[in-house]
Amino acid sequence: MTPPPDLSTLEAAAAFVRQRWPEVSAPRAVICGSGWSSVLEDLEVTDRISFADIPGFGAPGVVGHTGALCLAKAEDHPVLVFQGRRHFYEGVGWTPIAIPIYLCLKFGVSDLLLTNSAGAIHPDFSPGDLMLITDHINWMGENPLVGPHQPLWGPRFPDQSNVYHPKAREQLKQASRQSQVALREGVYLATRGPVYETPAEVRACRSAGADAVGMSTVPEAMLASAAGLRVGGLSCMTNFAAGILDQPLTHDEVTTTANKAMPRMKALLRAWCALPTG
């Protein structure tokens, strides 16, 4: 069993960021998945901190994850942007994955948007589509709440009925309407990685009710929701899942498709950041 997030390391990470940004407070935060880091280009960035400099965090081990925590503004609305994430398959444990959530709790975030790149399973989805995550399936074999109870993460047995908060989902739909960026809706299934799924596994995912499959997001969503944050989720369909097309899957395809979808990703994020909070 992987040990739960280490509280002393989380506190050290927060103290480091607080020392750099003594007055920081932001109601919104975004964790950028593969291919999403460039959405920051349309925001006003006032400062940034390398993940590698934050105690216990470390640089991402995946291409397409810049590895910086940015203090930004969208139409004068402050927002924390994590350009990249740490993944469970990197073998770093739960602590680096929990650090962004802990920082959100410490710096006034109420609305957290999790983004990722995913393989399309639903027959009506195509590469380049953006999907509002309505629910998830955890097929990672572990979760970050296993272990001694830490009240920081809410009750011992947190409810999972609305991990992706109804208000967060409605705000993303509102941003979709305002930006005129179409959103699919569906269930995201997370596997442990770092291998892509076999065609048989993809068929099993679809039978289980999944519309898209990836290797992230679910651990952060579980922690953030349990701790009381309003969680929203977006997936960019960067490829068809294994077995749908007769061709191998590559990470290059993920980043290429995300780059093509970037104008719509930026427009949607700008609209979301400009919405009132509370």
PDB file of N, CA, C and O in Angstrom, residues 156-231:
ATOM      1  N   ARG A 156     -14.035  10.474   7.614  1.00  0.00           N
ATOM      2  CA  ARG A 156     -13.377   9.190   7.350  1.00  0.00           C
ATOM      3  C   ARG A 156     -13.931   8.515   6.103  1.00  0.00           C
ATOM      4  O   ARG A 156     -13.187   7.912   5.333  1.00  0.00           O
ATOM      5  N   PHE A 157     -15.246   8.641   5.886  1.00  0.00           N
ATOM      6  CA  PHE A 157     -15.885   8.013   4.735  1.00  0.00           C
ATOM      7  C   PHE A 157     -16.576   9.090   3.892  1.00  0.00           C
ATOM      8  O   PHE A 157     -17.791   9.286   3.997  1.00  0.00           O
ATOM      9  N   PRO A 158     -15.818   9.807   3.069  1.00  0.00           N
ATOM     10  CA  PRO A 158     -16.414  10.919   2.316  1.00  0.00           C
ATOM     11  C   PRO A 158     -17.408  10.434   1.265  1.00  0.00           C
ATOM     12  O   PRO A 158     -17.185   9.421   0.591  1.00  0.00           O
ATOM     13  N   ASP A 159     -18.501  11.169   1.142  1.00  0.00           N
ATOM     14  CA  ASP A 159     -19.506  10.862   0.127  1.00  0.00           C
ATOM     15  C   ASP A 159     -18.932  11.113  -1.263  1.00  0.00           C
ATOM     16  O   ASP A 159     -18.171  12.062  -1.474  1.00  0.00           O
ATOM     17  N   GLN A 160     -19.272  10.261  -2.210  1.00  0.00           N
ATOM     18  CA  GLN A 160     -18.772  10.375  -3.576  1.00  0.00           C
ATOM     19  C   GLN A 160     -19.891  10.615  -4.590  1.00  0.00           C
ATOM     20  O   GLN A 160     -19.686  10.444  -5.800  1.00  0.00           O
ATOM     21  N   SER A 161     -21.069  11.024  -4.100  1.00  0.00           N
ATOM     22  CA  SER A 161     -22.210  11.189  -4.999  1.00  0.00           C
ATOM     23  C   SER A 161     -22.002  12.299  -6.010  1.00  0.00           C
ATOM     24  O   SER A 161     -22.465  12.203  -7.153  1.00  0.00           O
ATOM     25  N   ASN A 162     -21.319  13.374  -5.578  1.00  0.00           N
ATOM     26  CA  ASN A 162     -21.096  14.522  -6.461  1.00  0.00           C
ATOM     27  C   ASN A 162     -19.663  15.003  -6.327  1.00  0.00           C
ATOM     28  O   ASN A 162     -19.415  16.146  -5.914  1.00  0.00           O
ATOM     29  N   VAL A 163     -18.716  14.143  -6.670  1.00  0.00           N
ATOM     30  CA  VAL A 163     -17.312  14.554  -6.644  1.00  0.00           C
ATOM     31  C   VAL A 163     -17.124  15.768  -7.542  1.00  0.00           C
ATOM     32  O   VAL A 163     -16.426  16.730  -7.183  1.00  0.00           O
ATOM     33  N   TYR A 164     -17.752  15.743  -8.720  1.00  0.00           N
ATOM     34  CA  TYR A 164     -17.715  16.889  -9.641  1.00  0.00           C
ATOM     35  C   TYR A 164     -18.962  17.708  -9.333  1.00  0.00           C
ATOM     36  O   TYR A 164     -20.073  17.369  -9.750  1.00  0.00           O
ATOM     37  N   HIS A 165     -18.752  18.780  -8.590  1.00  0.00           N
ATOM     38  CA  HIS A 165     -19.816  19.518  -7.927  1.00  0.00           C
ATOM     39  C   HIS A 165     -20.853  20.038  -8.927  1.00  0.00           C
ATOM     40  O   HIS A 165     -20.491  20.538 -10.003  1.00  0.00           O
ATOM     41  N   PRO A 166     -22.141  19.927  -8.591  1.00  0.00           N
ATOM     42  CA  PRO A 166     -23.184  20.421  -9.514  1.00  0.00           C
ATOM     43  C   PRO A 166     -22.986  21.884  -9.919  1.00  0.00           C
ATOM     44  O   PRO A 166     -23.183  22.241 -11.087  1.00  0.00           O
ATOM     45  N   LYS A 167     -22.580  22.734  -8.953  1.00  0.00           N
ATOM     46  CA  LYS A 167     -22.358  24.142  -9.304  1.00  0.00           C
ATOM     47  C   LYS A 167     -21.171  24.284 -10.239  1.00  0.00           C
ATOM     48  O   LYS A 167     -21.198  25.091 -11.181  1.00  0.00           O
ATOM     49  N   ALA A 168     -20.117  23.497 -10.014  1.00  0.00           N
ATOM     50  CA  ALA A 168     -18.949  23.549 -10.892  1.00  0.00           C
ATOM     51  C   ALA A 168     -19.323  23.101 -12.300  1.00  0.00           C
ATOM     52  O   ALA A 168     -18.877  23.694 -13.293  1.00  0.00           O
ATOM     53  N   ARG A 169     -20.147  22.071 -12.401  1.00  0.00           N
ATOM     54  CA  ARG A 169     -20.568  21.608 -13.721  1.00  0.00           C
ATOM     55  C   ARG A 169     -21.411  22.674 -14.423  1.00  0.00           C
ATOM     56  O   ARG A 169     -21.247  22.920 -15.619  1.00  0.00           O
ATOM     57  N   GLU A 170     -22.288  23.334 -13.678  1.00  0.00           N
ATOM     58  CA  GLU A 170     -23.130  24.367 -14.271  1.00  0.00           C
ATOM     59  C   GLU A 170     -22.291  25.565 -14.718  1.00  0.00           C
ATOM     60  O   GLU A 170     -22.553  26.154 -15.772  1.00  0.00           O
ATOM     61  N   GLN A 171     -21.266  25.917 -13.950  1.00  0.00           N
ATOM     62  CA  GLN A 171     -20.405  27.027 -14.347  1.00  0.00           C
ATOM     63  C   GLN A 171     -19.637  26.704 -15.629  1.00  0.00           C
ATOM     64  O   GLN A 171     -19.450  27.575 -16.482  1.00  0.00           O
ATOM     65  N   LEU A 172     -19.203  25.465 -15.769  1.00  0.00           N
ATOM     66  CA  LEU A 172     -18.505  25.079 -16.994  1.00  0.00           C
ATOM     67  C   LEU A 172     -19.456  25.103 -18.188  1.00  0.00           C
ATOM     68  O   LEU A 172     -19.077  25.492 -19.297  1.00  0.00           O
ATOM     69  N   LYS A 173     -20.698  24.718 -17.968  1.00  0.00           N
ATOM     70  CA  LYS A 173     -21.681  24.818 -19.046  1.00  0.00           C
ATOM     71  C   LYS A 173     -21.943  26.280 -19.405  1.00  0.00           C
ATOM     72  O   LYS A 173     -22.100  26.624 -20.585  1.00  0.00           O
ATOM     73  N   GLN A 174     -21.983  27.142 -18.394  1.00  0.00           N
ATOM     74  CA  GLN A 174     -22.172  28.571 -18.650  1.00  0.00           C
ATOM     75  C   GLN A 174     -20.990  29.129 -19.432  1.00  0.00           C
ATOM     76  O   GLN A 174     -21.166  29.905 -20.388  1.00  0.00           O
ATOM     77  N   ALA A 175     -19.776  28.739 -19.050  1.00  0.00           N
ATOM     78  CA  ALA A 175     -18.590  29.167 -19.789  1.00  0.00           C
ATOM     79  C   ALA A 175     -18.619  28.651 -21.222  1.00  0.00           C
ATOM     80  O   ALA A 175     -18.188  29.340 -22.155  1.00  0.00           O
ATOM     81  N   SER A 176     -19.138  27.436 -21.402  1.00  0.00           N
ATOM     82  CA  SER A 176     -19.276  26.868 -22.747  1.00  0.00           C
ATOM     83  C   SER A 176     -20.208  27.725 -23.598  1.00  0.00           C
ATOM     84  O   SER A 176     -19.906  28.021 -24.763  1.00  0.00           O
ATOM     85  N   ARG A 177     -21.324  28.129 -23.023  1.00  0.00           N
ATOM     86  CA  ARG A 177     -22.272  28.961 -23.768  1.00  0.00           C
ATOM     87  C   ARG A 177     -21.673  30.324 -24.091  1.00  0.00           C
ATOM     88  O   ARG A 177     -21.806  30.816 -25.228  1.00  0.00           O
ATOM     89  N   GLN A 178     -21.010  30.929 -23.137  1.00  0.00           N
ATOM     90  CA  GLN A 178     -20.467  32.267 -23.342  1.00  0.00           C
ATOM     91  C   GLN A 178     -19.320  32.272 -24.351  1.00  0.00           C
ATOM     92  O   GLN A 178     -19.161  33.236 -25.108  1.00  0.00           O
ATOM     93  N   SER A 179     -18.517  31.227 -24.335  1.00  0.00           N
ATOM     94  CA  SER A 179     -17.373  31.149 -25.254  1.00  0.00           C
ATOM     95  C   SER A 179     -17.731  30.486 -26.579  1.00  0.00           C
ATOM     96  O   SER A 179     -16.913  30.465 -27.498  1.00  0.00           O
ATOM     97  N   GLN A 180     -18.937  29.928 -26.664  1.00  0.00           N
ATOM     98  CA  GLN A 180     -19.394  29.199 -27.856  1.00  0.00           C
ATOM     99  C   GLN A 180     -18.458  28.036 -28.183  1.00  0.00           C
ATOM    100  O   GLN A 180     -18.194  27.740 -29.342  1.00  0.00           O
ATOM    101  N   VAL A 181     -17.970  27.408 -27.122  1.00  0.00           N
ATOM    102  CA  VAL A 181     -17.137  26.209 -27.252  1.00  0.00           C
ATOM    103  C   VAL A 181     -17.971  25.002 -26.818  1.00  0.00           C
ATOM    104  O   VAL A 181     -18.418  24.928 -25.678  1.00  0.00           O
ATOM    105  N   ALA A 182     -18.199  24.083 -27.726  1.00  0.00           N
ATOM    106  CA  ALA A 182     -19.063  22.929 -27.445  1.00  0.00           C
ATOM    107  C   ALA A 182     -18.411  22.005 -26.422  1.00  0.00           C
ATOM    108  O   ALA A 182     -17.195  21.787 -26.436  1.00  0.00           O
ATOM    109  N   LEU A 183     -19.247  21.474 -25.539  1.00  0.00           N
ATOM    110  CA  LEU A 183     -18.795  20.517 -24.529  1.00  0.00           C
ATOM    111  C   LEU A 183     -19.584  19.219 -24.648  1.00  0.00           C
ATOM    112  O   LEU A 183     -20.814  19.228 -24.664  1.00  0.00           O
ATOM    113  N   ARG A 184     -18.873  18.113 -24.723  1.00  0.00           N
ATOM    114  CA  ARG A 184     -19.486  16.810 -24.503  1.00  0.00           C
ATOM    115  C   ARG A 184     -19.636  16.623 -22.991  1.00  0.00           C
ATOM    116  O   ARG A 184     -19.087  17.390 -22.202  1.00  0.00           O
ATOM    117  N   GLU A 185     -20.336  15.602 -22.582  1.00  0.00           N
ATOM    118  CA  GLU A 185     -20.423  15.247 -21.167  1.00  0.00           C
ATOM    119  C   GLU A 185     -20.216  13.745 -21.034  1.00  0.00           C
ATOM    120  O   GLU A 185     -20.684  12.976 -21.886  1.00  0.00           O
ATOM    121  N   GLY A 186     -19.531  13.340 -19.981  1.00  0.00           N
ATOM    122  CA  GLY A 186     -19.330  11.915 -19.820  1.00  0.00           C
ATOM    123  C   GLY A 186     -18.548  11.529 -18.585  1.00  0.00           C
ATOM    124  O   GLY A 186     -18.123  12.367 -17.790  1.00  0.00           O
ATOM    125  N   VAL A 187     -18.339  10.228 -18.444  1.00  0.00           N
ATOM    126  CA  VAL A 187     -17.657   9.624 -17.302  1.00  0.00           C
ATOM    127  C   VAL A 187     -16.206   9.336 -17.680  1.00  0.00           C
ATOM    128  O   VAL A 187     -15.925   8.756 -18.737  1.00  0.00           O
ATOM    129  N   TYR A 188     -15.301   9.743 -16.800  1.00  0.00           N
ATOM    130  CA  TYR A 188     -13.864   9.547 -16.999  1.00  0.00           C
ATOM    131  C   TYR A 188     -13.391   8.372 -16.160  1.00  0.00           C
ATOM    132  O   TYR A 188     -13.696   8.305 -14.958  1.00  0.00           O
ATOM    133  N   LEU A 189     -12.672   7.457 -16.765  1.00  0.00           N
ATOM    134  CA  LEU A 189     -12.119   6.313 -16.053  1.00  0.00           C
ATOM    135  C   LEU A 189     -10.605   6.449 -15.972  1.00  0.00           C
ATOM    136  O   LEU A 189      -9.950   6.701 -16.988  1.00  0.00           O
ATOM    137  N   ALA A 190     -10.061   6.304 -14.763  1.00  0.00           N
ATOM    138  CA  ALA A 190      -8.616   6.420 -14.559  1.00  0.00           C
ATOM    139  C   ALA A 190      -7.990   5.061 -14.317  1.00  0.00           C
ATOM    140  O   ALA A 190      -8.456   4.299 -13.459  1.00  0.00           O
ATOM    141  N   THR A 191      -6.948   4.761 -15.088  1.00  0.00           N
ATOM    142  CA  THR A 191      -6.143   3.573 -14.847  1.00  0.00           C
ATOM    143  C   THR A 191      -4.812   4.004 -14.230  1.00  0.00           C
ATOM    144  O   THR A 191      -4.462   5.182 -14.226  1.00  0.00           O
ATOM    145  N   ARG A 192      -4.068   3.034 -13.742  1.00  0.00           N
ATOM    146  CA  ARG A 192      -2.810   3.333 -13.055  1.00  0.00           C
ATOM    147  C   ARG A 192      -1.733   3.833 -14.020  1.00  0.00           C
ATOM    148  O   ARG A 192      -0.918   4.676 -13.672  1.00  0.00           O
ATOM    149  N   GLY A 193      -1.726   3.330 -15.268  1.00  0.00           N
ATOM    150  CA  GLY A 193      -0.659   3.675 -16.192  1.00  0.00           C
ATOM    151  C   GLY A 193       0.645   3.004 -15.774  1.00  0.00           C
ATOM    152  O   GLY A 193       0.661   2.186 -14.846  1.00  0.00           O
ATOM    153  N   PRO A 194       1.766   3.327 -16.439  1.00  0.00           N
ATOM    154  CA  PRO A 194       1.897   4.271 -17.540  1.00  0.00           C
ATOM    155  C   PRO A 194       1.716   3.653 -18.925  1.00  0.00           C
ATOM    156  O   PRO A 194       2.175   4.209 -19.917  1.00  0.00           O
ATOM    157  N   VAL A 195       1.065   2.512 -19.012  1.00  0.00           N
ATOM    158  CA  VAL A 195       0.811   1.914 -20.321  1.00  0.00           C
ATOM    159  C   VAL A 195      -0.587   2.308 -20.793  1.00  0.00           C
ATOM    160  O   VAL A 195      -1.494   2.528 -19.980  1.00  0.00           O
ATOM    161  N   TYR A 196      -0.746   2.427 -22.111  1.00  0.00           N
ATOM    162  CA  TYR A 196      -2.087   2.595 -22.645  1.00  0.00           C
ATOM    163  C   TYR A 196      -2.848   1.274 -22.481  1.00  0.00           C
ATOM    164  O   TYR A 196      -2.261   0.205 -22.334  1.00  0.00           O
ATOM    165  N   GLU A 197      -4.154   1.376 -22.526  1.00  0.00           N
ATOM    166  CA  GLU A 197      -5.003   0.218 -22.283  1.00  0.00           C
ATOM    167  C   GLU A 197      -4.986  -0.724 -23.502  1.00  0.00           C
ATOM    168  O   GLU A 197      -4.771  -0.294 -24.635  1.00  0.00           O
ATOM    169  N   THR A 198      -5.237  -1.996 -23.265  1.00  0.00           N
ATOM    170  CA  THR A 198      -5.397  -2.932 -24.368  1.00  0.00           C
ATOM    171  C   THR A 198      -6.802  -2.781 -24.956  1.00  0.00           C
ATOM    172  O   THR A 198      -7.712  -2.249 -24.290  1.00  0.00           O
ATOM    173  N   PRO A 199      -7.021  -3.220 -26.178  1.00  0.00           N
ATOM    174  CA  PRO A 199      -8.377  -3.174 -26.732  1.00  0.00           C
ATOM    175  C   PRO A 199      -9.402  -3.885 -25.849  1.00  0.00           C
ATOM    176  O   PRO A 199     -10.530  -3.409 -25.704  1.00  0.00           O
ATOM    177  N   ALA A 200      -9.018  -5.017 -25.249  1.00  0.00           N
ATOM    178  CA  ALA A 200      -9.945  -5.726 -24.368  1.00  0.00           C
ATOM    179  C   ALA A 200     -10.276  -4.885 -23.135  1.00  0.00           C
ATOM    180  O   ALA A 200     -11.421  -4.857 -22.663  1.00  0.00           O
ATOM    181  N   GLU A 201      -9.268  -4.196 -22.594  1.00  0.00           N
ATOM    182  CA  GLU A 201      -9.505  -3.331 -21.439  1.00  0.00           C
ATOM    183  C   GLU A 201     -10.412  -2.164 -21.798  1.00  0.00           C
ATOM    184  O   GLU A 201     -11.267  -1.757 -20.996  1.00  0.00           O
ATOM    185  N   VAL A 202     -10.238  -1.625 -22.993  1.00  0.00           N
ATOM    186  CA  VAL A 202     -11.109  -0.524 -23.430  1.00  0.00           C
ATOM    187  C   VAL A 202     -12.553  -1.002 -23.549  1.00  0.00           C
ATOM    188  O   VAL A 202     -13.491  -0.301 -23.148  1.00  0.00           O
ATOM    189  N   ARG A 203     -12.753  -2.214 -24.067  1.00  0.00           N
ATOM    190  CA  ARG A 203     -14.117  -2.762 -24.135  1.00  0.00           C
ATOM    191  C   ARG A 203     -14.698  -2.906 -22.729  1.00  0.00           C
ATOM    192  O   ARG A 203     -15.885  -2.640 -22.491  1.00  0.00           O
ATOM    193  N   ALA A 204     -13.849  -3.332 -21.779  1.00  0.00           N
ATOM    194  CA  ALA A 204     -14.312  -3.462 -20.396  1.00  0.00           C
ATOM    195  C   ALA A 204     -14.646  -2.091 -19.798  1.00  0.00           C
ATOM    196  O   ALA A 204     -15.637  -1.952 -19.070  1.00  0.00           O
ATOM    197  N   CYS A 205     -13.835  -1.094 -20.125  1.00  0.00           N
ATOM    198  CA  CYS A 205     -14.111   0.271 -19.657  1.00  0.00           C
ATOM    199  C   CYS A 205     -15.468   0.750 -20.152  1.00  0.00           C
ATOM    200  O   CYS A 205     -16.262   1.324 -19.395  1.00  0.00           O
ATOM    201  N   ARG A 206     -15.731   0.511 -21.434  1.00  0.00           N
ATOM    202  CA  ARG A 206     -17.006   0.944 -22.001  1.00  0.00           C
ATOM    203  C   ARG A 206     -18.169   0.193 -21.351  1.00  0.00           C
ATOM    204  O   ARG A 206     -19.206   0.795 -21.030  1.00  0.00           O
ATOM    205  N   SER A 207     -17.996  -1.097 -21.114  1.00  0.00           N
ATOM    206  CA  SER A 207     -19.039  -1.883 -20.457  1.00  0.00           C
ATOM    207  C   SER A 207     -19.298  -1.381 -19.035  1.00  0.00           C
ATOM    208  O   SER A 207     -20.418  -1.481 -18.530  1.00  0.00           O
ATOM    209  N   ALA A 208     -18.258  -0.831 -18.410  1.00  0.00           N
ATOM    210  CA  ALA A 208     -18.392  -0.318 -17.047  1.00  0.00           C
ATOM    211  C   ALA A 208     -19.060   1.054 -17.016  1.00  0.00           C
ATOM    212  O   ALA A 208     -19.395   1.547 -15.937  1.00  0.00           O
ATOM    213  N   GLY A 209     -19.229   1.675 -18.172  1.00  0.00           N
ATOM    214  CA  GLY A 209     -19.902   2.974 -18.223  1.00  0.00           C
ATOM    215  C   GLY A 209     -19.002   4.158 -18.491  1.00  0.00           C
ATOM    216  O   GLY A 209     -19.442   5.310 -18.352  1.00  0.00           O
ATOM    217  N   ALA A 210     -17.750   3.918 -18.891  1.00  0.00           N
ATOM    218  CA  ALA A 210     -16.822   5.016 -19.151  1.00  0.00           C
ATOM    219  C   ALA A 210     -16.983   5.557 -20.570  1.00  0.00           C
ATOM    220  O   ALA A 210     -17.248   4.803 -21.506  1.00  0.00           O
ATOM    221  N   ASP A 211     -16.791   6.872 -20.690  1.00  0.00           N
ATOM    222  CA  ASP A 211     -16.816   7.535 -21.992  1.00  0.00           C
ATOM    223  C   ASP A 211     -15.427   7.957 -22.443  1.00  0.00           C
ATOM    224  O   ASP A 211     -15.209   8.231 -23.626  1.00  0.00           O
ATOM    225  N   ALA A 212     -14.498   8.028 -21.494  1.00  0.00           N
ATOM    226  CA  ALA A 212     -13.120   8.416 -21.801  1.00  0.00           C
ATOM    227  C   ALA A 212     -12.212   7.771 -20.763  1.00  0.00           C
ATOM    228  O   ALA A 212     -12.633   7.480 -19.636  1.00  0.00           O
ATOM    229  N   VAL A 213     -10.950   7.572 -21.133  1.00  0.00           N
ATOM    230  CA  VAL A 213     -10.016   6.888 -20.245  1.00  0.00           C
ATOM    231  C   VAL A 213      -8.699   7.640 -20.206  1.00  0.00           C
ATOM    232  O   VAL A 213      -8.241   8.171 -21.217  1.00  0.00           O
ATOM    233  N   GLY A 214      -8.096   7.705 -19.011  1.00  0.00           N
ATOM    234  CA  GLY A 214      -6.808   8.369 -18.844  1.00  0.00           C
ATOM    235  C   GLY A 214      -6.084   7.827 -17.629  1.00  0.00           C
ATOM    236  O   GLY A 214      -6.452   6.778 -17.077  1.00  0.00           O
ATOM    237  N   MET A 215      -5.057   8.576 -17.188  1.00  0.00           N
ATOM    238  CA  MET A 215      -4.183   8.083 -16.114  1.00  0.00           C
ATOM    239  C   MET A 215      -4.004   9.106 -14.997  1.00  0.00           C
ATOM    240  O   MET A 215      -2.970   9.101 -14.319  1.00  0.00           O
ATOM    241  N   SER A 216      -4.985   9.974 -14.782  1.00  0.00           N
ATOM    242  CA  SER A 216      -4.803  11.039 -13.793  1.00  0.00           C
ATOM    243  C   SER A 216      -6.149  11.496 -13.248  1.00  0.00           C
ATOM    244  O   SER A 216      -7.156  10.799 -13.378  1.00  0.00           O
ATOM    245  N   THR A 217      -6.157  12.676 -12.630  1.00  0.00           N
ATOM    246  CA  THR A 217      -7.345  13.457 -12.262  1.00  0.00           C
ATOM    247  C   THR A 217      -8.130  12.881 -11.092  1.00  0.00           C
ATOM    248  O   THR A 217      -8.477  13.604 -10.156  1.00  0.00           O
ATOM    249  N   VAL A 218      -8.410  11.588 -11.113  1.00  0.00           N
ATOM    250  CA  VAL A 218      -9.247  10.990 -10.074  1.00  0.00           C
ATOM    251  C   VAL A 218      -8.658  11.164  -8.670  1.00  0.00           C
ATOM    252  O   VAL A 218      -9.396  11.531  -7.740  1.00  0.00           O
ATOM    253  N   PRO A 219      -7.357  10.946  -8.444  1.00  0.00           N
ATOM    254  CA  PRO A 219      -6.847  11.149  -7.080  1.00  0.00           C
ATOM    255  C   PRO A 219      -7.041  12.582  -6.585  1.00  0.00           C
ATOM    256  O   PRO A 219      -7.464  12.791  -5.437  1.00  0.00           O
ATOM    257  N   GLU A 220      -6.734  13.580  -7.441  1.00  0.00           N
ATOM    258  CA  GLU A 220      -6.919  14.979  -7.031  1.00  0.00           C
ATOM    259  C   GLU A 220      -8.388  15.281  -6.771  1.00  0.00           C
ATOM    260  O   GLU A 220      -8.737  15.998  -5.825  1.00  0.00           O
ATOM    261  N   ALA A 221      -9.265  14.742  -7.613  1.00  0.00           N
ATOM    262  CA  ALA A 221     -10.694  14.978  -7.443  1.00  0.00           C
ATOM    263  C   ALA A 221     -11.184  14.410  -6.113  1.00  0.00           C
ATOM    264  O   ALA A 221     -11.976  15.040  -5.401  1.00  0.00           O
ATOM    265  N   MET A 222     -10.724  13.215  -5.752  1.00  0.00           N
ATOM    266  CA  MET A 222     -11.133  12.593  -4.497  1.00  0.00           C
ATOM    267  C   MET A 222     -10.678  13.422  -3.299  1.00  0.00           C
ATOM    268  O   MET A 222     -11.448  13.671  -2.359  1.00  0.00           O
ATOM    269  N   LEU A 223      -9.409  13.847  -3.319  1.00  0.00           N
ATOM    270  CA  LEU A 223      -8.881  14.645  -2.217  1.00  0.00           C
ATOM    271  C   LEU A 223      -9.595  15.989  -2.109  1.00  0.00           C
ATOM    272  O   LEU A 223     -10.020  16.405  -1.021  1.00  0.00           O
ATOM    273  N   ALA A 224      -9.723  16.683  -3.232  1.00  0.00           N
ATOM    274  CA  ALA A 224     -10.301  18.021  -3.217  1.00  0.00           C
ATOM    275  C   ALA A 224     -11.764  18.007  -2.815  1.00  0.00           C
ATOM    276  O   ALA A 224     -12.219  18.839  -2.030  1.00  0.00           O
ATOM    277  N   SER A 225     -12.512  17.053  -3.338  1.00  0.00           N
ATOM    278  CA  SER A 225     -13.924  16.956  -2.996  1.00  0.00           C
ATOM    279  C   SER A 225     -14.103  16.622  -1.515  1.00  0.00           C
ATOM    280  O   SER A 225     -14.932  17.221  -0.819  1.00  0.00           O
ATOM    281  N   ALA A 226     -13.312  15.682  -1.010  1.00  0.00           N
ATOM    282  CA  ALA A 226     -13.405  15.303   0.397  1.00  0.00           C
ATOM    283  C   ALA A 226     -13.078  16.479   1.311  1.00  0.00           C
ATOM    284  O   ALA A 226     -13.653  16.620   2.389  1.00  0.00           O
ATOM    285  N   ALA A 227     -12.159  17.349   0.847  1.00  0.00           N
ATOM    286  CA  ALA A 227     -11.740  18.491   1.654  1.00  0.00           C
ATOM    287  C   ALA A 227     -12.681  19.687   1.522  1.00  0.00           C
ATOM    288  O   ALA A 227     -12.471  20.702   2.189  1.00  0.00           O
ATOM    289  N   GLY A 228     -13.694  19.577   0.657  1.00  0.00           N
ATOM    290  CA  GLY A 228     -14.704  20.615   0.574  1.00  0.00           C
ATOM    291  C   GLY A 228     -14.581  21.592  -0.572  1.00  0.00           C
ATOM    292  O   GLY A 228     -15.347  22.562  -0.644  1.00  0.00           O
ATOM    293  N   LEU A 229     -13.644  21.363  -1.494  1.00  0.00           N
ATOM    294  CA  LEU A 229     -13.548  22.228  -2.662  1.00  0.00           C
ATOM    295  C   LEU A 229     -14.622  21.854  -3.677  1.00  0.00           C
ATOM    296  O   LEU A 229     -15.051  20.699  -3.766  1.00  0.00           O
ATOM    297  N   ARG A 230     -15.058  22.844  -4.457  1.00  0.00           N
ATOM    298  CA  ARG A 230     -15.958  22.567  -5.580  1.00  0.00           C
ATOM    299  C   ARG A 230     -15.093  22.168  -6.769  1.00  0.00           C
ATOM    300  O   ARG A 230     -14.330  22.964  -7.290  1.00  0.00           O
ATOM    301  N   VAL A 231     -15.229  20.940  -7.201  1.00  0.00           N
ATOM    302  CA  VAL A 231     -14.370  20.377  -8.237  1.00  0.00           C
ATOM    303  C   VAL A 231     -15.102  20.335  -9.569  1.00  0.00           C
ATOM    304  O   VAL A 231     -16.240  19.849  -9.657  1.00  0.00           O
TER     305      VAL A 231
END
